[in-house]
Tab-separated table of C-alpha atoms in Angstrom:
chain	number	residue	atom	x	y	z
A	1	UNK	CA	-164.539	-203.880	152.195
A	2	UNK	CA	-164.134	-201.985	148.459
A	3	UNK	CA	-166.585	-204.590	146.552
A	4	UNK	CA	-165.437	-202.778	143.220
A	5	UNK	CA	-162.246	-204.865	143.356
A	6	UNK	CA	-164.108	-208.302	143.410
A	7	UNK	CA	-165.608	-208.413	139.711
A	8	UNK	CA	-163.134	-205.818	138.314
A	9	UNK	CA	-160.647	-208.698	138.784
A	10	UNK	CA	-163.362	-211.878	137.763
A	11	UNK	CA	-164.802	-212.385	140.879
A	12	UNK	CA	-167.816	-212.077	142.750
A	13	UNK	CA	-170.329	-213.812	144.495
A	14	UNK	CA	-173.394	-216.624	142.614
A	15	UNK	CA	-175.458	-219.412	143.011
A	16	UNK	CA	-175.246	-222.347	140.651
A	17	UNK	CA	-177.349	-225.850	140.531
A	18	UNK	CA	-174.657	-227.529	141.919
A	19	UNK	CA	-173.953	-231.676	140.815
A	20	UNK	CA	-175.441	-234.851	140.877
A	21	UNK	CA	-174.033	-238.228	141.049
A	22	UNK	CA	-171.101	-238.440	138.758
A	23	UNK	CA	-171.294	-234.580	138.389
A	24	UNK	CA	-171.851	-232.484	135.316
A	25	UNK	CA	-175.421	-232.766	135.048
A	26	UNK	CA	-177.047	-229.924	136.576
A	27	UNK	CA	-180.593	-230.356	138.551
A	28	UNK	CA	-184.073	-229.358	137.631
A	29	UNK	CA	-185.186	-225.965	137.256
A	30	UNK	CA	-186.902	-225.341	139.961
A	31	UNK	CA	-190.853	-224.352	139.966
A	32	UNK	CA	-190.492	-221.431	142.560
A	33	UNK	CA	-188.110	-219.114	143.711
A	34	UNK	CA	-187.360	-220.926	146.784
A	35	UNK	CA	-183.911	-221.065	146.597
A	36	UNK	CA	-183.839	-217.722	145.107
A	37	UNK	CA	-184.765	-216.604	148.839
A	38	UNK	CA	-181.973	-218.818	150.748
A	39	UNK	CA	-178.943	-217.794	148.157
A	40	UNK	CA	-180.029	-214.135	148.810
A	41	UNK	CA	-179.862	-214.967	153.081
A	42	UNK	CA	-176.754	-216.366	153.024
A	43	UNK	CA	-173.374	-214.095	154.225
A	44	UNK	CA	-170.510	-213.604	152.189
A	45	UNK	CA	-167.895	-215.684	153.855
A	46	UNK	CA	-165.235	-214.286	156.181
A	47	UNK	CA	-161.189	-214.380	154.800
A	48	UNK	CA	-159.888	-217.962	153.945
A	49	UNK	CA	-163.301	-219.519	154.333
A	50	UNK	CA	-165.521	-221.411	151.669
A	51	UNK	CA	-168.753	-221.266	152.165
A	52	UNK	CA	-171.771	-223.304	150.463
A	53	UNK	CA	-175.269	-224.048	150.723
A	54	UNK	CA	-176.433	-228.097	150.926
A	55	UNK	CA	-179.803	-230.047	150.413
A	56	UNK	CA	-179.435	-233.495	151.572
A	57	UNK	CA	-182.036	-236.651	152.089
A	58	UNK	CA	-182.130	-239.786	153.498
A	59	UNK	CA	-181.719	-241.792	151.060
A	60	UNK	CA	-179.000	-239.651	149.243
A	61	UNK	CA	-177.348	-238.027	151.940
A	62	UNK	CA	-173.465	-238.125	151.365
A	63	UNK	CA	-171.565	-235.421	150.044
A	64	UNK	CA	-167.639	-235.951	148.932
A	65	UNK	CA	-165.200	-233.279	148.456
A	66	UNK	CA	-161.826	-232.776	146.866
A	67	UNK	CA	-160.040	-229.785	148.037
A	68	UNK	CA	-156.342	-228.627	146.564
A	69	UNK	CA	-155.129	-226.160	148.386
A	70	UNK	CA	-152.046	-223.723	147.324
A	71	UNK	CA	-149.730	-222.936	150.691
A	72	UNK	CA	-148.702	-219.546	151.580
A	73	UNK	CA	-145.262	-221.443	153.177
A	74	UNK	CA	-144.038	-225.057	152.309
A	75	UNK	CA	-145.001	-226.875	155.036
A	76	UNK	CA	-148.667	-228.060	156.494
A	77	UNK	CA	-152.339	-226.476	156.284
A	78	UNK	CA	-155.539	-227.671	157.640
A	79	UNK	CA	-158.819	-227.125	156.720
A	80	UNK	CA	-161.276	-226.556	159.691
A	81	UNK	CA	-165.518	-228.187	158.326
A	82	UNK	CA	-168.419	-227.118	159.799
A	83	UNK	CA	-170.619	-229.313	158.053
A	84	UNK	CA	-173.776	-227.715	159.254
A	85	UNK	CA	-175.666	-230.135	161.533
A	86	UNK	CA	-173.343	-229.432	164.635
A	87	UNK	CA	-170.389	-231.310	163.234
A	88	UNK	CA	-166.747	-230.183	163.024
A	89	UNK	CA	-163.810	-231.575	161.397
A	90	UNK	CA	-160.537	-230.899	160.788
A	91	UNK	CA	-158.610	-232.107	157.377
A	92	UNK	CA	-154.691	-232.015	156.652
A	93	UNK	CA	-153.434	-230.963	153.571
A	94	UNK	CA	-150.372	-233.000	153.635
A	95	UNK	CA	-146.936	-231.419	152.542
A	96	UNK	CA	-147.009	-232.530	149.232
A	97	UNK	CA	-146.910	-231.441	145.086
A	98	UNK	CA	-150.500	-231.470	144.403
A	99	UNK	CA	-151.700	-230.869	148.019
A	100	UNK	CA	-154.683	-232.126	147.259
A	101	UNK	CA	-157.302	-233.978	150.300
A	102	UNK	CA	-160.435	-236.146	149.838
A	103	UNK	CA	-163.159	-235.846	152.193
A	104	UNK	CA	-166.905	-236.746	152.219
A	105	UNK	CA	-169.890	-236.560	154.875
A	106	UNK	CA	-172.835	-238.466	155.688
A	107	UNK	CA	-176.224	-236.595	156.969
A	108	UNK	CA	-178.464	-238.669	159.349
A	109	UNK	CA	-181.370	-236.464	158.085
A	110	UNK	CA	-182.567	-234.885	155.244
A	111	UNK	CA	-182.347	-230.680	155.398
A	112	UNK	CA	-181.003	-227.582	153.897
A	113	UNK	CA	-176.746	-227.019	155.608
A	114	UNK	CA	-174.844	-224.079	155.462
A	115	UNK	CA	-171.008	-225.590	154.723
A	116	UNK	CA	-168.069	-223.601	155.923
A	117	UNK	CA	-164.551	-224.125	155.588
A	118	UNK	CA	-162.226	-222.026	157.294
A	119	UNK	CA	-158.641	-222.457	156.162
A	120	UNK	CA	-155.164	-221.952	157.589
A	121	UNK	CA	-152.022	-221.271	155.417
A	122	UNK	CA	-153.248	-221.397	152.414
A	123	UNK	CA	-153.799	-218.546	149.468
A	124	UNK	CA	-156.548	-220.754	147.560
A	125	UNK	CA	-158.360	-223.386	148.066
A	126	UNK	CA	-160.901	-225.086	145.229
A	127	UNK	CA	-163.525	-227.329	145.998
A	128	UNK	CA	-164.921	-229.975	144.036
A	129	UNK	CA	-167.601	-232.529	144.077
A	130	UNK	CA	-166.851	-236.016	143.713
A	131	UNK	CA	-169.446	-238.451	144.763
A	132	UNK	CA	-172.877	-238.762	146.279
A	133	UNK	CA	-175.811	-237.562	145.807
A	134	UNK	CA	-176.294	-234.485	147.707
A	135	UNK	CA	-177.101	-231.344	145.422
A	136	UNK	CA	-174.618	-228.509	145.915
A	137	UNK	CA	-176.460	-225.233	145.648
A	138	UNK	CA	-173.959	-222.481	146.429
A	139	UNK	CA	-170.403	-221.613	146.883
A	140	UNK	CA	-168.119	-218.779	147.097
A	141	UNK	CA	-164.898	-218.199	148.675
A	142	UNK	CA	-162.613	-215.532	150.019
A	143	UNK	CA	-159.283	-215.478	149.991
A	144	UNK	CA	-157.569	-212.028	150.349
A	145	UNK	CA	-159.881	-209.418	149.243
A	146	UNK	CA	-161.484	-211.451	146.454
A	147	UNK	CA	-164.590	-213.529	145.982
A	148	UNK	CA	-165.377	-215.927	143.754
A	149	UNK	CA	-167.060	-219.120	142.688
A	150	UNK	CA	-165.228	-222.199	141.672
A	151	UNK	CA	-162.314	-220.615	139.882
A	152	UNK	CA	-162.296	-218.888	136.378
A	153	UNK	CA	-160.497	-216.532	134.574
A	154	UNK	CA	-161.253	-212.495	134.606
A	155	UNK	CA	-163.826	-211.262	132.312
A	156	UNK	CA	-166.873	-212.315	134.113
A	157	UNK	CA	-169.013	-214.993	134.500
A	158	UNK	CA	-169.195	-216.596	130.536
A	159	UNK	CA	-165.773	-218.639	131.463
A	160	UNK	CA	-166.929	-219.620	134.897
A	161	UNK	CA	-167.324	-223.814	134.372
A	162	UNK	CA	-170.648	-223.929	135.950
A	163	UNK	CA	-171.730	-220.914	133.660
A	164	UNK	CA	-174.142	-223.158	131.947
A	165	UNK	CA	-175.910	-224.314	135.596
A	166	UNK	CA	-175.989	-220.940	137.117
A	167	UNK	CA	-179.383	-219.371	138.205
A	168	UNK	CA	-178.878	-216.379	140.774
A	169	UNK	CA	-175.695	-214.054	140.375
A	170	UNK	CA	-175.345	-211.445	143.096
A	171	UNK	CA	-173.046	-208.556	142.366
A	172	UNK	CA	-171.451	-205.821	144.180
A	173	UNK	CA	-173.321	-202.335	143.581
A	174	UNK	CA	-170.096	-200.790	142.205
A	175	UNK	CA	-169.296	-203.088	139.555
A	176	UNK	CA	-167.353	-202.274	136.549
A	177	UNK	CA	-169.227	-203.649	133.592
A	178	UNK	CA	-166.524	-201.851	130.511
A	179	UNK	CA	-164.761	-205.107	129.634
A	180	UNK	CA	-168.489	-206.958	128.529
A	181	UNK	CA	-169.324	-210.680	128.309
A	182	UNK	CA	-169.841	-211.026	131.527
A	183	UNK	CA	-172.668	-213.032	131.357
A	184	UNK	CA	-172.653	-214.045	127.930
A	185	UNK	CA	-173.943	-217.879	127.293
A	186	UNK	CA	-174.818	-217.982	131.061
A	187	UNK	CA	-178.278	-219.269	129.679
A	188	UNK	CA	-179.977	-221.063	132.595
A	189	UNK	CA	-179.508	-217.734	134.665
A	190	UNK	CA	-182.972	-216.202	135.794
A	191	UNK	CA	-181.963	-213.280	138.021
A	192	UNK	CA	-179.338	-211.330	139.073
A	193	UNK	CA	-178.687	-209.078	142.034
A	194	UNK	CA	-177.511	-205.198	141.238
A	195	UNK	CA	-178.210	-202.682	143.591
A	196	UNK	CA	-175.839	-200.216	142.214
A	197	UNK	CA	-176.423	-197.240	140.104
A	198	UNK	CA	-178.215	-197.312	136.603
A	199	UNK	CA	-176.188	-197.818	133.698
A	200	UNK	CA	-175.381	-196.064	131.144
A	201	UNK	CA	-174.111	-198.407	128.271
A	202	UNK	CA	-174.579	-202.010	127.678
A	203	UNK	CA	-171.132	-203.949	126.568
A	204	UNK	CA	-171.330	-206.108	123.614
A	205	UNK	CA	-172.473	-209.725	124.816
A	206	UNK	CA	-173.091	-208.604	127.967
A	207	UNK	CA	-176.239	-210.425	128.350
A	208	UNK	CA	-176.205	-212.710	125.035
A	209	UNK	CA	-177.412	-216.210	125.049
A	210	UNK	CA	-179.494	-215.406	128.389
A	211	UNK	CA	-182.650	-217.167	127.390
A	212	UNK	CA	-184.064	-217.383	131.095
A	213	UNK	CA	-182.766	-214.031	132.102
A	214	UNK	CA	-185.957	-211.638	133.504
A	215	UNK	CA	-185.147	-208.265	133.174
A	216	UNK	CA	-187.936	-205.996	136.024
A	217	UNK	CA	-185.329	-205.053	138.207
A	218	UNK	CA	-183.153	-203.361	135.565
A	219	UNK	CA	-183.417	-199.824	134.551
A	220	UNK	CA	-181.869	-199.020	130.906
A	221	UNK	CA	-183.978	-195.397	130.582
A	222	UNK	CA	-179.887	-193.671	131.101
A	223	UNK	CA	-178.568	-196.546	128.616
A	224	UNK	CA	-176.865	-194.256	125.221
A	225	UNK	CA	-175.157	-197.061	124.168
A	226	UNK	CA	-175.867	-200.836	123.067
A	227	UNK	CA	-173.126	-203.046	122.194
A	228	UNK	CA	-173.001	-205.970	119.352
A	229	UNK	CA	-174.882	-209.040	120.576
A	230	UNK	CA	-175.486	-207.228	123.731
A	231	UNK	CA	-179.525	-209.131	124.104
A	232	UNK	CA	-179.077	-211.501	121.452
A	233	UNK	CA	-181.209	-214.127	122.120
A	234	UNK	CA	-182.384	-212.824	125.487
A	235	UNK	CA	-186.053	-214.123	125.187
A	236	UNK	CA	-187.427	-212.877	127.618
A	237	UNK	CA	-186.820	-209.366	127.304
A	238	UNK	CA	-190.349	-208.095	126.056
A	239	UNK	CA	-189.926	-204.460	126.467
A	240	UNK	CA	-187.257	-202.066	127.620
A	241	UNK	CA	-186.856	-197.994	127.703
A	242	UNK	CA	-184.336	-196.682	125.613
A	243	UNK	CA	-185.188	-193.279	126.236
A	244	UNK	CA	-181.465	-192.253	126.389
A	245	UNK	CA	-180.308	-194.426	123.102
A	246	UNK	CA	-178.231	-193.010	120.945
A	247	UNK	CA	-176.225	-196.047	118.961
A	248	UNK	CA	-176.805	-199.717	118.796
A	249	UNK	CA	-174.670	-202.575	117.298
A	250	UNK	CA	-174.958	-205.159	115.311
A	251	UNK	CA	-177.274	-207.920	116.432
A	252	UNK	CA	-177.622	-206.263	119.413
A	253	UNK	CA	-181.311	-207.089	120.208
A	254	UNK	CA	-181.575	-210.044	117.304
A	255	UNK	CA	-184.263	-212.991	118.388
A	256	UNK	CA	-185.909	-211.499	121.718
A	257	UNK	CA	-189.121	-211.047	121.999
A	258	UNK	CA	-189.831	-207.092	121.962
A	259	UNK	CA	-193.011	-205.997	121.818
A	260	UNK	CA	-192.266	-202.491	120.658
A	261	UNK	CA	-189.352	-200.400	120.335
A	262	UNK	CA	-189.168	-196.449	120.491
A	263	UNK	CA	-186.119	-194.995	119.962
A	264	UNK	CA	-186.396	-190.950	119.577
A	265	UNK	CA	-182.377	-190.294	120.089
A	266	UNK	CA	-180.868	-193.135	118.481
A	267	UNK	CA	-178.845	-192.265	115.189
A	268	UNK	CA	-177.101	-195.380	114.815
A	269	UNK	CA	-178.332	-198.538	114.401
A	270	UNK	CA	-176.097	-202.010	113.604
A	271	UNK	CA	-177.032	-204.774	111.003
A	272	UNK	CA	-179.709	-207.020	112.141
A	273	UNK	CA	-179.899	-205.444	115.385
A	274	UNK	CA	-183.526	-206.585	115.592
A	275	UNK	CA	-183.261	-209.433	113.295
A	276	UNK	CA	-185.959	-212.286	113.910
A	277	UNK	CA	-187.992	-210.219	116.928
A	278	UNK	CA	-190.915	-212.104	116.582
A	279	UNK	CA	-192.968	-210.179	118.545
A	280	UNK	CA	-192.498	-207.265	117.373
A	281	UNK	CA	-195.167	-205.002	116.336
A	282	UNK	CA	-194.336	-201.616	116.483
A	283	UNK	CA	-191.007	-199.559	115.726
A	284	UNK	CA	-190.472	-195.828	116.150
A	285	UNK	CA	-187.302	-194.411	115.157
A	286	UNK	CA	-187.799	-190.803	114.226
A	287	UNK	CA	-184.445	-189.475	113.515
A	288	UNK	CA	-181.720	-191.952	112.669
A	289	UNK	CA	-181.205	-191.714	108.800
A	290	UNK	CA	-179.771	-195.201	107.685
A	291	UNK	CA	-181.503	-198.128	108.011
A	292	UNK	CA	-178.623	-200.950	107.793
A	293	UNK	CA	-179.322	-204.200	105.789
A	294	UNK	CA	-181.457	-207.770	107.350
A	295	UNK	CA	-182.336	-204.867	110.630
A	296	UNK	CA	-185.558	-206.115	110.339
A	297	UNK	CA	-185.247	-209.260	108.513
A	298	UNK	CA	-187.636	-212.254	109.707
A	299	UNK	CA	-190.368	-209.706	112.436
A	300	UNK	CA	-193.324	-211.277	111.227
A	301	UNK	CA	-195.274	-209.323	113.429
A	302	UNK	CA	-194.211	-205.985	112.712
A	303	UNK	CA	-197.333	-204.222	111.619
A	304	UNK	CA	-195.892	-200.611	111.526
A	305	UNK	CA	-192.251	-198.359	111.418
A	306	UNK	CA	-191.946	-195.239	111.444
A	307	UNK	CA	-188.750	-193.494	109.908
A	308	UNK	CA	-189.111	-189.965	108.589
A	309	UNK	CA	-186.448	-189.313	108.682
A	310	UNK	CA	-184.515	-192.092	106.866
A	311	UNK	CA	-182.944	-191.344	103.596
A	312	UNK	CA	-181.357	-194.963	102.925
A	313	UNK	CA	-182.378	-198.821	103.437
A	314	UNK	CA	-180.289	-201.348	103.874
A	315	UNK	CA	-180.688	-205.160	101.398
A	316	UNK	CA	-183.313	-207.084	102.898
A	317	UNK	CA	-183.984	-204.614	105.861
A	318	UNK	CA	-187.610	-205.726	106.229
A	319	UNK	CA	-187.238	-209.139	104.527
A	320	UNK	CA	-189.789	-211.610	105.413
A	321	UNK	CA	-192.280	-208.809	107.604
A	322	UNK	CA	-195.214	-210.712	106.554
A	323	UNK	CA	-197.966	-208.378	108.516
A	324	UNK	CA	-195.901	-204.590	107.509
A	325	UNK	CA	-198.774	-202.756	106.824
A	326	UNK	CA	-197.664	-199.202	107.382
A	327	UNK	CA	-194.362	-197.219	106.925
A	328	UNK	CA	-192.436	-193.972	106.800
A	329	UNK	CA	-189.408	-192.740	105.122
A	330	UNK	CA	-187.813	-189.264	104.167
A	331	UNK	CA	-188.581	-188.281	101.029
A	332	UNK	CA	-185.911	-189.392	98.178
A	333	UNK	CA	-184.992	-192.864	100.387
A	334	UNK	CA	-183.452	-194.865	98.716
A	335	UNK	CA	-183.880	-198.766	98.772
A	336	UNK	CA	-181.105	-201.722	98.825
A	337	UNK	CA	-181.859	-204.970	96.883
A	338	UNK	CA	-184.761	-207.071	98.446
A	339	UNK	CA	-185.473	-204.781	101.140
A	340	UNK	CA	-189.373	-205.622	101.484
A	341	UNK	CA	-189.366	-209.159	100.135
A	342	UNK	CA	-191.946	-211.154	101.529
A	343	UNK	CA	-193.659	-208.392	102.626
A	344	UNK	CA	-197.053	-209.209	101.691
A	345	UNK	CA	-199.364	-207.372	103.241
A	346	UNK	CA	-197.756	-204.197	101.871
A	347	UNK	CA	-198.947	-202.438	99.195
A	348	UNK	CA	-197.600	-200.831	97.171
A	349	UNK	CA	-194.125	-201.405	98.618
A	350	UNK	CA	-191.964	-197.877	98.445
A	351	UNK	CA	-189.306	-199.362	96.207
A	352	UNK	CA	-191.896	-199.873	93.592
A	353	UNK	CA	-191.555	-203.972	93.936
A	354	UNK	CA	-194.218	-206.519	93.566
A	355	UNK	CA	-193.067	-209.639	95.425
């Protein structure tokens, strides 16, 4: 099995809340990582299967399907369900346009089941939930050589419909990250599963608009390159080694919550890459030269940057860095317009200013 041809192509394997009654509305965070433990047991499904993961009570126990099904040959296809709790059923997809089939099942007790549907004749088959109140955690499907959950467009998991719901992404360890986004907006999603080799530059959005994403399993230290938006809004990335760094874009790190950022190789640095960091308190950046306009507009922490080397600053650049206390720049910077307004606990600013 080549798993590098799954995501290079918009698929791969992933968890998402799943539906409740009258769909759309996704289902509590939960408190623990309990589910977090039975996405990461379950199997990748075999060719022309479906499989998902289940949690049904008594009282809401019904789960109702909608399958349409694309046919390798005109003719018939069934669809063999293994619902879980020892039952097996097979559906027809009838020979028609749409060949689309209803179908729904009714647990006698409540319980965590493991749904696969194994297909004959057919080249896709989508899922849906209709009715009833059993939470859908899971589902991928195989067809071919490709995985994927529900069914989106390449380019990774920001078109995916249930990119808003999902949690838990597992991807293959050879995945080709170069075309970005791929899990831009995905901002309920609170871990994801990479086992493959470190990487070495960050595409722009890749992880924007990930407010719940944690970030201790990743390793950036070989990262020379940062994309635009690539963390924006990531908020809980604290810290991170960029030990390797040699450019970022624009925006690139804009409203996380970075404690401290120490960037000895970067040269290159985008406008308002750290814009609104909060929580930042200390920057070290001791050879880029330019230091682009709003970069550190709104850090009302930031207590001290050092910049020897920096020869130019951007309009607004420290704007509204209420506790900037200390700072260094080349000799003969120059300043843009505004660049420490608000800045009140420096004194005297290095543009000669007074407000």
């Amino acid at each position: 099995m080549n798993a590098a041809r799954y995501f290079v192509n918009g698929y791969a394997t992933g968890f998402n809340d799943g539906l409740k009654a009258g769909g759309g509305e996704p289902t509590p965070k939960p408190e623990t990582d309990e589910e977090f433990e039975k996405f990461k047991s379950l199997t990748e499904p075999e060719e022309n299967q479906t499989v998902f993961l289940v949690c049904a009570d008594t009282d809401h126990n019904q789960i109702k399907l909608n399958a349409r099904c694309d046919t390798s040959i005109n003719g018939t296809a069934n669809l063999i369900v293994q619902w879980g709790d020892g039952t097996t059923e097979t559906i027809n997809i009838s020979d028609n346009p749409q060949k689309t089939v209803e179908f729904s099942h009714d647990y006698s007790k409540s319980g965590d089941y493991t749904v696969i549907i194994t297909s004959d004749n057919i080249l896709f088959c989508s899922c849906w939930i209709l009715t009833g109140y059993t939470s859908v955690y899971w589902k991928m499907a195989k067809y071919g050589e490709k995985i994927h959950v529900e069914s989106y467009s390449s380019g990774g998991f920001s078109s995916l419909p249930c990119a808003n719901n999902l949690r838990y992404i597992k991807i293959p360890a050879d995945t080709d990250f170069s075309n970005g986004q791929f899990f831009y907006s995905c901002c309920a999603l609170r871990r994801i599963i990479y086992d493959g080799e470190n990487l070495t530059s960050i595409p722009d959005k890749m992880f924007g608009g990930c407010y719940c994403l944690e970030f201790d399993d990743w390793d950036f230290s070989e990262v020379t390159n940062i994309g635009t938006y690539a963390f924006y809004y990531c908020s809980k990335l604290t810290s991170i080694n960029l030990s390797a760094c040699t450019s970022i874009g624009d925006y690139a790190f804009a409203n996380t919550s970075l404690e401290k950022i120490i960037l000895n190789l970067c040269e290159s640095i985008g406008i308002r890459a750290f814009y609104f960091c909060n929580k930042l308190e200390t920057a070290i950046i001791p050879i880029c030269q330019i230091i682009p306009e709003y970069m550190f507009y709104g850090c009302a922490t930031l207590k001290e940057i050092n910049l020897p080397m920096c020869a130019e600053v951007g309009n607004q650049a420290f704007s509204s860095c209420y506790n900037l206390r200390t700072v260094t720049f080349a000799d003969g910077c120059t300043f843009g317009t505004n660049a420490f307004i608000g800045c009140y606990a420096l004194f005297p600013k290095p543009d000669g200013t007074f407000y």
